[in-house]
mmCIF file of C-alpha atoms and ligand atoms in Angstrom:
data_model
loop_
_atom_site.group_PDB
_atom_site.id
_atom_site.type_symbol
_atom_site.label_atom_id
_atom_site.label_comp_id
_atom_site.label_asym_id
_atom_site.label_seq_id
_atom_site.Cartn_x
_atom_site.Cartn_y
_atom_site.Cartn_z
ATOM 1 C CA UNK D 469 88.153 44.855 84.786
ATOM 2 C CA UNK D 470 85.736 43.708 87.545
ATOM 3 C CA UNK D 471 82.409 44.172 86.539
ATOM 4 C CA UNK D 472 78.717 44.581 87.739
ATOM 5 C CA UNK D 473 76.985 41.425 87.808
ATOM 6 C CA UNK D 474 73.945 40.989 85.895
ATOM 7 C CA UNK D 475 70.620 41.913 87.454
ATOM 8 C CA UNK D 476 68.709 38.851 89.213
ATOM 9 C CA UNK D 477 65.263 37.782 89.737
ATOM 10 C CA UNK D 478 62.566 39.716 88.139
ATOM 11 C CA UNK D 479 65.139 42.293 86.624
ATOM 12 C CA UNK D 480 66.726 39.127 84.525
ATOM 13 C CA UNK D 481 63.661 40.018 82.526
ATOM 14 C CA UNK D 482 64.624 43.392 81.402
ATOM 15 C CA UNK D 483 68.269 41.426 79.592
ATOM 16 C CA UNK D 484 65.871 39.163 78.337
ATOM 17 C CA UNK D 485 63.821 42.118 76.309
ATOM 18 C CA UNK D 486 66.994 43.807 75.544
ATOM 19 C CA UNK D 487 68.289 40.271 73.771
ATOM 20 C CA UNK D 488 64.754 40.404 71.652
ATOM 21 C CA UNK D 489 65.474 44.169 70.750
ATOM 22 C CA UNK D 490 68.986 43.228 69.361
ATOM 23 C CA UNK D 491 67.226 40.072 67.685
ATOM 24 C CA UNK D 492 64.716 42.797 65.754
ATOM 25 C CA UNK D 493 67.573 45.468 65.492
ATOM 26 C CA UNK D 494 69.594 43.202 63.035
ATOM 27 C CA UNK D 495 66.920 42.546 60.652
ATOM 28 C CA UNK D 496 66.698 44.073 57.299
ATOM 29 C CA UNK D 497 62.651 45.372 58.134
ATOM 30 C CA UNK D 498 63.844 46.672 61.437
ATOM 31 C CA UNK D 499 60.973 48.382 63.275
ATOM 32 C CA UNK D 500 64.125 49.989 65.015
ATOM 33 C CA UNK D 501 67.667 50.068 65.881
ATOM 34 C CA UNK D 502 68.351 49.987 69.137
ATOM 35 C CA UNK D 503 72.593 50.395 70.411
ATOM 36 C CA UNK D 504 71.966 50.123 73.956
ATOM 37 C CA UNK D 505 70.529 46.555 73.243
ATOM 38 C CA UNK D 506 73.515 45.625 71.587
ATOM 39 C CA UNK D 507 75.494 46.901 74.011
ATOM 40 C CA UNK D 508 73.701 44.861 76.506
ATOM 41 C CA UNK D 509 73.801 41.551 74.785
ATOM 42 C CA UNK D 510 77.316 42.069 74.245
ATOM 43 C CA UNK D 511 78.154 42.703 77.952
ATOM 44 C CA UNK D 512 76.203 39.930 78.455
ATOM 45 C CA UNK D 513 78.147 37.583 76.294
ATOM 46 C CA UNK D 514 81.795 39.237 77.736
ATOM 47 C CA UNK D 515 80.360 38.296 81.374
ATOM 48 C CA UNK D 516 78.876 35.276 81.430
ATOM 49 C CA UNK D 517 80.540 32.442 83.198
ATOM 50 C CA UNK D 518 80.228 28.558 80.448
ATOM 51 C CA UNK D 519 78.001 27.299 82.994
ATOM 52 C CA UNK D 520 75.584 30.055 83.021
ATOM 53 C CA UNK D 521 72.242 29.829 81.507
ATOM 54 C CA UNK D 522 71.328 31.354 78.488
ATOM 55 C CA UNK D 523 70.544 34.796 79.599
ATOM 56 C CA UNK D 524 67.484 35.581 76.954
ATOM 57 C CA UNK D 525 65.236 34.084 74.943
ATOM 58 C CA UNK D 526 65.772 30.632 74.355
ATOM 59 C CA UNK D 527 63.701 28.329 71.919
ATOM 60 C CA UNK D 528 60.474 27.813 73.880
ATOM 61 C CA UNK D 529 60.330 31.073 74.390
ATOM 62 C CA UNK D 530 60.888 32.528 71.139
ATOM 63 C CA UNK D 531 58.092 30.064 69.834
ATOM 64 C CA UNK D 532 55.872 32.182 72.443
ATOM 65 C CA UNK D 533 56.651 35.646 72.199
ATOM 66 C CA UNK D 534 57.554 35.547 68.338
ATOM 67 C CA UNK D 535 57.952 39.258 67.848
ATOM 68 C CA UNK D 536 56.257 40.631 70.618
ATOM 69 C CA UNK D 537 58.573 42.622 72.341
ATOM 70 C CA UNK D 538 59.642 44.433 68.892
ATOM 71 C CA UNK D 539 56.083 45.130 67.827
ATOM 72 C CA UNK D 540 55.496 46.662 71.604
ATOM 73 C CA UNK D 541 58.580 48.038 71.371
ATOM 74 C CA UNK D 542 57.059 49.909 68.189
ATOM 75 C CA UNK D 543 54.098 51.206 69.395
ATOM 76 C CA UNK D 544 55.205 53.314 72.615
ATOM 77 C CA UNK D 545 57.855 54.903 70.185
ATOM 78 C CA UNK D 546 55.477 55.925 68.178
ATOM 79 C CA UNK D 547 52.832 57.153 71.056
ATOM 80 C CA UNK D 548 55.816 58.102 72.989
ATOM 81 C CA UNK D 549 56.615 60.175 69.843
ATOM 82 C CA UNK D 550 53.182 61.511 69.093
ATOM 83 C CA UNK D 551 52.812 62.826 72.694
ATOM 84 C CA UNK D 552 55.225 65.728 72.524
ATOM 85 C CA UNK D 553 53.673 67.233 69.709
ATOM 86 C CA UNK D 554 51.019 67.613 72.338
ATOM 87 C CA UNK D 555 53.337 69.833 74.242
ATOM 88 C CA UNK D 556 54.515 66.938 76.871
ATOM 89 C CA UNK D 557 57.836 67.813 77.979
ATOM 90 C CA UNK D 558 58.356 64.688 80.831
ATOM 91 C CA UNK D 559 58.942 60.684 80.623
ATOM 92 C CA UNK D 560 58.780 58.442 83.184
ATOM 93 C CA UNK D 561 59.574 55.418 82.272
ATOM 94 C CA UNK D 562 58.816 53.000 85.116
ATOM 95 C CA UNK D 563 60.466 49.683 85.616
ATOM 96 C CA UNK D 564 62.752 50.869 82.583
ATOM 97 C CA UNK D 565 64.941 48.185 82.423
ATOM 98 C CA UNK D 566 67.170 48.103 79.440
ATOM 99 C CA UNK D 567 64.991 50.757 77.621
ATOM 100 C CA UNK D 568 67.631 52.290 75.173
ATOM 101 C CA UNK D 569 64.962 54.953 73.911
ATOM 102 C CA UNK D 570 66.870 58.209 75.892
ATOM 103 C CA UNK D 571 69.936 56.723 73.410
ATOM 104 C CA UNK D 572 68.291 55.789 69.892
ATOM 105 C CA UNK D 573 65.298 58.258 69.678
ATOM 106 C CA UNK D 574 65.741 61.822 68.609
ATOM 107 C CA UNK D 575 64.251 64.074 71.668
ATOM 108 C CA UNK D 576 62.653 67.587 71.054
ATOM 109 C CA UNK D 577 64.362 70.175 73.403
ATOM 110 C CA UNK D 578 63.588 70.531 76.919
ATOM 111 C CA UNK D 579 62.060 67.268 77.266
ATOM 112 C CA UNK D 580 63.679 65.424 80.791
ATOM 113 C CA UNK D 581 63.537 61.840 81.476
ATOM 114 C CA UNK D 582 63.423 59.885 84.057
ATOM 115 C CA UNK D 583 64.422 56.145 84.525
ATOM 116 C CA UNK D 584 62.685 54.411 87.593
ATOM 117 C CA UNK D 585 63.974 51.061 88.341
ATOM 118 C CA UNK D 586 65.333 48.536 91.398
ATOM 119 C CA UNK D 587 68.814 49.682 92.718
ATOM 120 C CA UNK D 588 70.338 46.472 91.309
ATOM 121 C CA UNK D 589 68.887 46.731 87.421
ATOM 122 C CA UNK D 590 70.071 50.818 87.505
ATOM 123 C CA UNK D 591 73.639 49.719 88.546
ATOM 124 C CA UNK D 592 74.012 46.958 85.359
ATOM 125 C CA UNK D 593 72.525 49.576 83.227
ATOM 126 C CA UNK D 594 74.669 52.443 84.228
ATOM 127 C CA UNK D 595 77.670 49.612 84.012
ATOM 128 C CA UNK D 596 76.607 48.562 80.480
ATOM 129 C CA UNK D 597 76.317 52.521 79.255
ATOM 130 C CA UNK D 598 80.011 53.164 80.770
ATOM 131 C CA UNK D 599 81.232 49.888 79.517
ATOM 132 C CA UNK D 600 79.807 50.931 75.536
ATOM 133 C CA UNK D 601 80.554 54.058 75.757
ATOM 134 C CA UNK D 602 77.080 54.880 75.060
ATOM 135 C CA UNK D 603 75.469 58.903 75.610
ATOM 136 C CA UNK D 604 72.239 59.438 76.120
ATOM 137 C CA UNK D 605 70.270 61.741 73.936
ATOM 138 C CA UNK D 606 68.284 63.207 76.454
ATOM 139 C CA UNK D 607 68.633 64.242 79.703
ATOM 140 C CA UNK D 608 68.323 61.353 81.590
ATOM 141 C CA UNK D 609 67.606 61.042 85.745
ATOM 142 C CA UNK D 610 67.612 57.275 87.085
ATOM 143 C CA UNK D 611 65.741 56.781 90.382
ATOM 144 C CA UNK D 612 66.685 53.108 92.139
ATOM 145 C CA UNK D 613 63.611 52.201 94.183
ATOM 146 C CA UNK D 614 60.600 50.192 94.068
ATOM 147 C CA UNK D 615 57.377 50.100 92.525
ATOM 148 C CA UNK D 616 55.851 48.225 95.543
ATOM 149 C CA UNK D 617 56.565 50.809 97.915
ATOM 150 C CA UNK D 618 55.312 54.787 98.290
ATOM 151 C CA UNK D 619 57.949 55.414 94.801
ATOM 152 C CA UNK D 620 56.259 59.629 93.759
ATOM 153 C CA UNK D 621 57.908 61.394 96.606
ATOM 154 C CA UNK D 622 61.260 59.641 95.358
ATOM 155 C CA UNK D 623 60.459 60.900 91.315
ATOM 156 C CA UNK D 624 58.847 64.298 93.016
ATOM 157 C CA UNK D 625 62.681 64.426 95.054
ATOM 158 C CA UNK D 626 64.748 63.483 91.558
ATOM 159 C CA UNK D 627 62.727 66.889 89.985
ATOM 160 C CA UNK D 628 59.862 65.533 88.315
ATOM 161 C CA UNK D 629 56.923 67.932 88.360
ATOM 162 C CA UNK D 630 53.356 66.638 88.725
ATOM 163 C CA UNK D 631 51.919 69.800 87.155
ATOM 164 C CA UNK D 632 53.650 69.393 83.893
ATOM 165 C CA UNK D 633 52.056 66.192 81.180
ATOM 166 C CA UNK D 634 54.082 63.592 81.595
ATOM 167 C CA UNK D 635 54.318 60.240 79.534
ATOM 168 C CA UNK D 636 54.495 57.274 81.839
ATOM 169 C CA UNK D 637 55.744 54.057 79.844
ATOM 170 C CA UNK D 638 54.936 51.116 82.025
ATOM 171 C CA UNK D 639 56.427 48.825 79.676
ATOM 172 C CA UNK D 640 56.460 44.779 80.314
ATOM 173 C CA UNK D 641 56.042 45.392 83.424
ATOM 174 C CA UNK D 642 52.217 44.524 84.807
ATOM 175 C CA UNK D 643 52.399 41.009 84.593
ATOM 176 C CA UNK D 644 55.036 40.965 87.465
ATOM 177 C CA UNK D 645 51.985 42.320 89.641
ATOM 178 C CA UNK D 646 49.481 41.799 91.110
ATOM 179 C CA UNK D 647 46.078 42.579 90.410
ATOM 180 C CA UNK D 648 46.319 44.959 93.898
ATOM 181 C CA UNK D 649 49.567 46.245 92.871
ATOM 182 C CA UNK D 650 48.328 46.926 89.842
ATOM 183 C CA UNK D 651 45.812 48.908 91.250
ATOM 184 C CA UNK D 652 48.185 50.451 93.559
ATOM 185 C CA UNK D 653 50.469 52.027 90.645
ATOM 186 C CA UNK D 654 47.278 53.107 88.582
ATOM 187 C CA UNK D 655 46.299 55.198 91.013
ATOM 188 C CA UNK D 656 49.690 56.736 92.000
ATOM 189 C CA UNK D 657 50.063 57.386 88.424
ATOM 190 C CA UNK D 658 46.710 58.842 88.124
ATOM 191 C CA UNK D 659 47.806 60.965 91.100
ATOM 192 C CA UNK D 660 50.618 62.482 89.849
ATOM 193 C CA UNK D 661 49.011 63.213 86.094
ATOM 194 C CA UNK D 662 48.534 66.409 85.388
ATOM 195 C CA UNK D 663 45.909 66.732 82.270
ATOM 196 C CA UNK D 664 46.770 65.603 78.998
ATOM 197 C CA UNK D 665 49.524 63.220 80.222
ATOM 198 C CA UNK D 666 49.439 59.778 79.084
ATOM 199 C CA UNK D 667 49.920 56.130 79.732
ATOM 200 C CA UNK D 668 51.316 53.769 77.616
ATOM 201 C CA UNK D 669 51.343 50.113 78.720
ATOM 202 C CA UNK D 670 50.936 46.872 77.947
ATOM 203 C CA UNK D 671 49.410 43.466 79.471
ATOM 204 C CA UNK D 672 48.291 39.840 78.425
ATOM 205 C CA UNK D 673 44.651 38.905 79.411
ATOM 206 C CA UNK D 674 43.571 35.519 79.326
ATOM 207 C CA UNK D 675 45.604 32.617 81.894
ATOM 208 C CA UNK D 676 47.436 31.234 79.438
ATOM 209 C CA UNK D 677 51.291 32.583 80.492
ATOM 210 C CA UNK D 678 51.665 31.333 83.330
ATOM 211 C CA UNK D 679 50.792 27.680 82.600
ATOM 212 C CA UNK D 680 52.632 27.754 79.575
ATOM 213 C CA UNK D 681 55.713 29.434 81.114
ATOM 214 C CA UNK D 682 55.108 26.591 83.901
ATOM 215 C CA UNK D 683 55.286 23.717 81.079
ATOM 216 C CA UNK D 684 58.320 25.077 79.224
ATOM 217 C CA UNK D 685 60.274 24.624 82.492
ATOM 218 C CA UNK D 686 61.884 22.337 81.864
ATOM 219 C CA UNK D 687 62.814 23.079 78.273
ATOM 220 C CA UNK D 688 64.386 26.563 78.476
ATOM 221 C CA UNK D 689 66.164 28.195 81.289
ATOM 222 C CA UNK D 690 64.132 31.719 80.308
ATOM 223 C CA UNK D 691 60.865 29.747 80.927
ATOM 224 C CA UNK D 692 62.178 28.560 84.065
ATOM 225 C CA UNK D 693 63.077 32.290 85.300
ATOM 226 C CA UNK D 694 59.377 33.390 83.939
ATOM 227 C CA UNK D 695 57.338 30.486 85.254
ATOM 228 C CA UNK D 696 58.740 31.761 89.006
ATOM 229 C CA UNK D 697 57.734 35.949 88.387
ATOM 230 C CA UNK D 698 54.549 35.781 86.585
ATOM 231 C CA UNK D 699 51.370 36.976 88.246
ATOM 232 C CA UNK D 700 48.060 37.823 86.803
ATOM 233 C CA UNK D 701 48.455 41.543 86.429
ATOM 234 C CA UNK D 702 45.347 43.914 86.387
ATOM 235 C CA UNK D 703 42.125 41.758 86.344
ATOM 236 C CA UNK D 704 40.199 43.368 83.523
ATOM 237 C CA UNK D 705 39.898 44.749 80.309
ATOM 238 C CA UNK D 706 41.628 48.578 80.100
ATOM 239 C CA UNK D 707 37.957 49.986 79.919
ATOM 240 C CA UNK D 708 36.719 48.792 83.193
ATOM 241 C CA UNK D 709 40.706 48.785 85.107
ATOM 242 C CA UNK D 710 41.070 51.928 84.502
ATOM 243 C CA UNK D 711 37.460 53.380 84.605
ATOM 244 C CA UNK D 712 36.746 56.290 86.952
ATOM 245 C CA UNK D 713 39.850 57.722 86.863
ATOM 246 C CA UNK D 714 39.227 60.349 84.154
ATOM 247 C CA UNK D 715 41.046 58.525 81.705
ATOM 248 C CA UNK D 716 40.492 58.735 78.359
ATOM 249 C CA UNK D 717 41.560 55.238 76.311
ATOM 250 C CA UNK D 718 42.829 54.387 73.368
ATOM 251 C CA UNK D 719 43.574 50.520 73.043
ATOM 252 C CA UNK D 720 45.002 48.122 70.221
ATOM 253 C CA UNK D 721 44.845 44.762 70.427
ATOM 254 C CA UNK D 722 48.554 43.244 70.255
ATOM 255 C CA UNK D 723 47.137 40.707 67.588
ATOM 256 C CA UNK D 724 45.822 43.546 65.444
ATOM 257 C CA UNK D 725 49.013 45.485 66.012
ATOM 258 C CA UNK D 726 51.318 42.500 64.546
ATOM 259 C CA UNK D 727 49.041 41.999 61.359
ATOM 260 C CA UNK D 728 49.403 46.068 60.996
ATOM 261 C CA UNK D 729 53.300 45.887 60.925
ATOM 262 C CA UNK D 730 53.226 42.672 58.670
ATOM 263 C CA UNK D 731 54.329 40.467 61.703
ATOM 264 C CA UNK D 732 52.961 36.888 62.565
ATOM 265 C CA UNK D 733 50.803 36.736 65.717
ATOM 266 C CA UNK D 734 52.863 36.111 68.038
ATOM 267 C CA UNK D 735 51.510 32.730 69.946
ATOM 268 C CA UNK D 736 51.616 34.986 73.318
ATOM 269 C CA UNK D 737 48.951 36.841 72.050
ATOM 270 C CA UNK D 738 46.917 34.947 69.666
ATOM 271 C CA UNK D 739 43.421 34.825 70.988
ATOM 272 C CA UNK D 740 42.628 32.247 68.193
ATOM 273 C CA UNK D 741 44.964 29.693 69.433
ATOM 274 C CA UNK D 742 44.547 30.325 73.142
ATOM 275 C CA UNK D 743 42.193 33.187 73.870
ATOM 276 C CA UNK D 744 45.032 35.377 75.036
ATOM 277 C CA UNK D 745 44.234 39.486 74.437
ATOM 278 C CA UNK D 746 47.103 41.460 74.628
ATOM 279 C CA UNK D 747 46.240 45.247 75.134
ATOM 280 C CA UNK D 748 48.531 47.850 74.266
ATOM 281 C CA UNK D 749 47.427 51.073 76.213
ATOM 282 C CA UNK D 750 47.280 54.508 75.326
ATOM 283 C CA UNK D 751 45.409 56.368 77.932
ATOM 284 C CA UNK D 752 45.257 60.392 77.898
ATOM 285 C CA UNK D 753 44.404 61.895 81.204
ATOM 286 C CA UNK D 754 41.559 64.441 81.078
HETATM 287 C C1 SAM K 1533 60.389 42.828 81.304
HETATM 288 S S1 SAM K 1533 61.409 44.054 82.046
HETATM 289 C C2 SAM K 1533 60.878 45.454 81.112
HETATM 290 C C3 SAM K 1533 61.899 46.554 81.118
HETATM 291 C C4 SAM K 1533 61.613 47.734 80.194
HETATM 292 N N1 SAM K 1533 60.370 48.385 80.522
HETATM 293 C C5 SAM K 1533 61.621 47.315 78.769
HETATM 294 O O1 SAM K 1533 60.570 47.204 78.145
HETATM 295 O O2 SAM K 1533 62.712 47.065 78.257
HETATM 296 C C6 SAM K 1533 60.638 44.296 83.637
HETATM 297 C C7 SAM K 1533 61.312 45.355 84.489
HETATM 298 O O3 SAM K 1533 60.515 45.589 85.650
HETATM 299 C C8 SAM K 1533 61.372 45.909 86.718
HETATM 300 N N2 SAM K 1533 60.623 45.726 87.957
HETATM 301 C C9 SAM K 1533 59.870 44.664 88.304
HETATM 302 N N3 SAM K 1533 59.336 44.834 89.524
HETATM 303 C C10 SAM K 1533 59.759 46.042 89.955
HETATM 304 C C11 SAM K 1533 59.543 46.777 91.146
HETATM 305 N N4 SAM K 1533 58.786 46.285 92.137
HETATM 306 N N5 SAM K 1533 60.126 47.978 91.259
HETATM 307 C C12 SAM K 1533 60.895 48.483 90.264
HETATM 308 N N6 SAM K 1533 61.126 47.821 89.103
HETATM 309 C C13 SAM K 1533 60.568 46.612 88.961
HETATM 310 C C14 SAM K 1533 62.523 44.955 86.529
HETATM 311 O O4 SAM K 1533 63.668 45.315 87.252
HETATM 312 C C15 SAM K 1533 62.707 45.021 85.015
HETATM 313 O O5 SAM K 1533 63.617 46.006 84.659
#
């Protein structure tokens, strides 16, 4: 069968996450299962050509993320979760990679979805889904575009409704920006929240990732890939980013959020050993 080849540049990113969600997925604690992972890592594995790199995390990497990704992973499911008994009846899930929640949560009715993501990374997911067999259990609308350009009147054209509360998950996305186009997608998300619609996200504080990514170069072909897409992402703390924009925001420090789900701190995010803060964002719109 010819198949799909694997998304490139900063899209690589979104296999590498989905390898970390099959890593968690297979242990017995599980924070969650996740079959569109697996399906991904598999398809992975089927496609690759011997020479290929390693297409996720490889050692140097794993010593710096630990279990990030799974304990981020955890905490949008559960805000995700917590949001529609607030009567939220929209996702948007931008820069949704491999994101296998419309296929491993359980959805209240009515609730639509949208997947917002480059042309190339919707194609390898919608080739991954057919190849598995996978169904989603939601209804799911995937918009190809990009997050650098004017992306609402695309979602607005797909069906998505600005006067409904939406969740936006901006998920491992922000530190592929930066601090402008950070800016830029805060206030087009702002834009298009109608009140009581929230933001989940995540992002690393401190200028630690990028040298480190930059010294593992040479060690691990997933370093190498990082060291070439990481920018600085927003330039402050949640409180002051994303003040003035009648937010109201609820923040846990990733450190903090590994100790709650009996994790090790993940190096990544362990302001003891570097001074890194990782926040993970849950901002209601008033
Ligand atoms: C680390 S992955 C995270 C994917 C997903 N949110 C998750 O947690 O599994 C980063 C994602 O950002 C997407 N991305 C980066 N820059 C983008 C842009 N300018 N427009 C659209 N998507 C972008 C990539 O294609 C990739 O899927």
């Amino acid at each position: 069968m010819q198949r799909a080849s694997l998304p490139s540049g900063v899209s690589f990113t979104a296999i590498q996450v989905a390898g970390e969600r099959e890593r968690e997925a297979a242990r017995a604690d599980a924070l969650f299962s996740d079959p569109l992972a697996g399906a991904t890592t598999a398809y992975v594995r089927e496609t690759a050509g011997p020479d290929e790199p390693a297409p996720y995390m490889t050692p140097d990497m794993q010593w710096l993320y630990g279990d990030f990704f799974a304990i981020r992973t955890r905490f949008i499911d559960e805000r995700m979760l917590s949001a529609f008994h607030d009567g939220v009846t929209q996702v948007v899930f931008l820069a949704a990679g491999m994101d296998g929640r419309a296929y491993r949560l359980d959805w209240p009715a009515g609730v639509r979805v949208f997947e917002f993501d480059r042309p190339e990374m919707i194609a390898s997911k919608q080739e991954v889904v057919r190849h598995a067999g996978l169904s989603p259990k939601v209804e799911v609308t995937a918009i190809p575009g990009d997050l650098n350009e004017d992306w609402p009147p695309r979602l607005r054209a797909a069906g998505f409704s600005a006067d409904q509360p939406t969740v936006w998950v901006v998920e491992g996305l922000l530190a592929y920006f930066s601090p402008e186009a950070a800016n830029r997608l805060l206030s087009h998300v702002a834009a298009q929240s109608a009140p009581s619609s929230r933001l989940l996200t995540d992002y690393v504080k401190g200028d630690h990732l990028v040298p480190a990514a930059q010294a593992g170069r040479d060690t691990g072909a997933a370093m190498a890939v990082l060291a070439t897409l990481f920018r600085t992402g927003p330039s402050a703390d949640p409180w002051t980013w994303m003040s003035g924009q009648d937010w109201d925001i609820d923040v846990t420090i990733g450190a903090e959020c590994a100790r709650a789900l009996n994790r090790p701190v993940p190096p990544a995010v362990d302001p003891e050993l570097n001074g890194a803060v990782s926040y993970l964002v849950d901002a209601r719109r008033l």
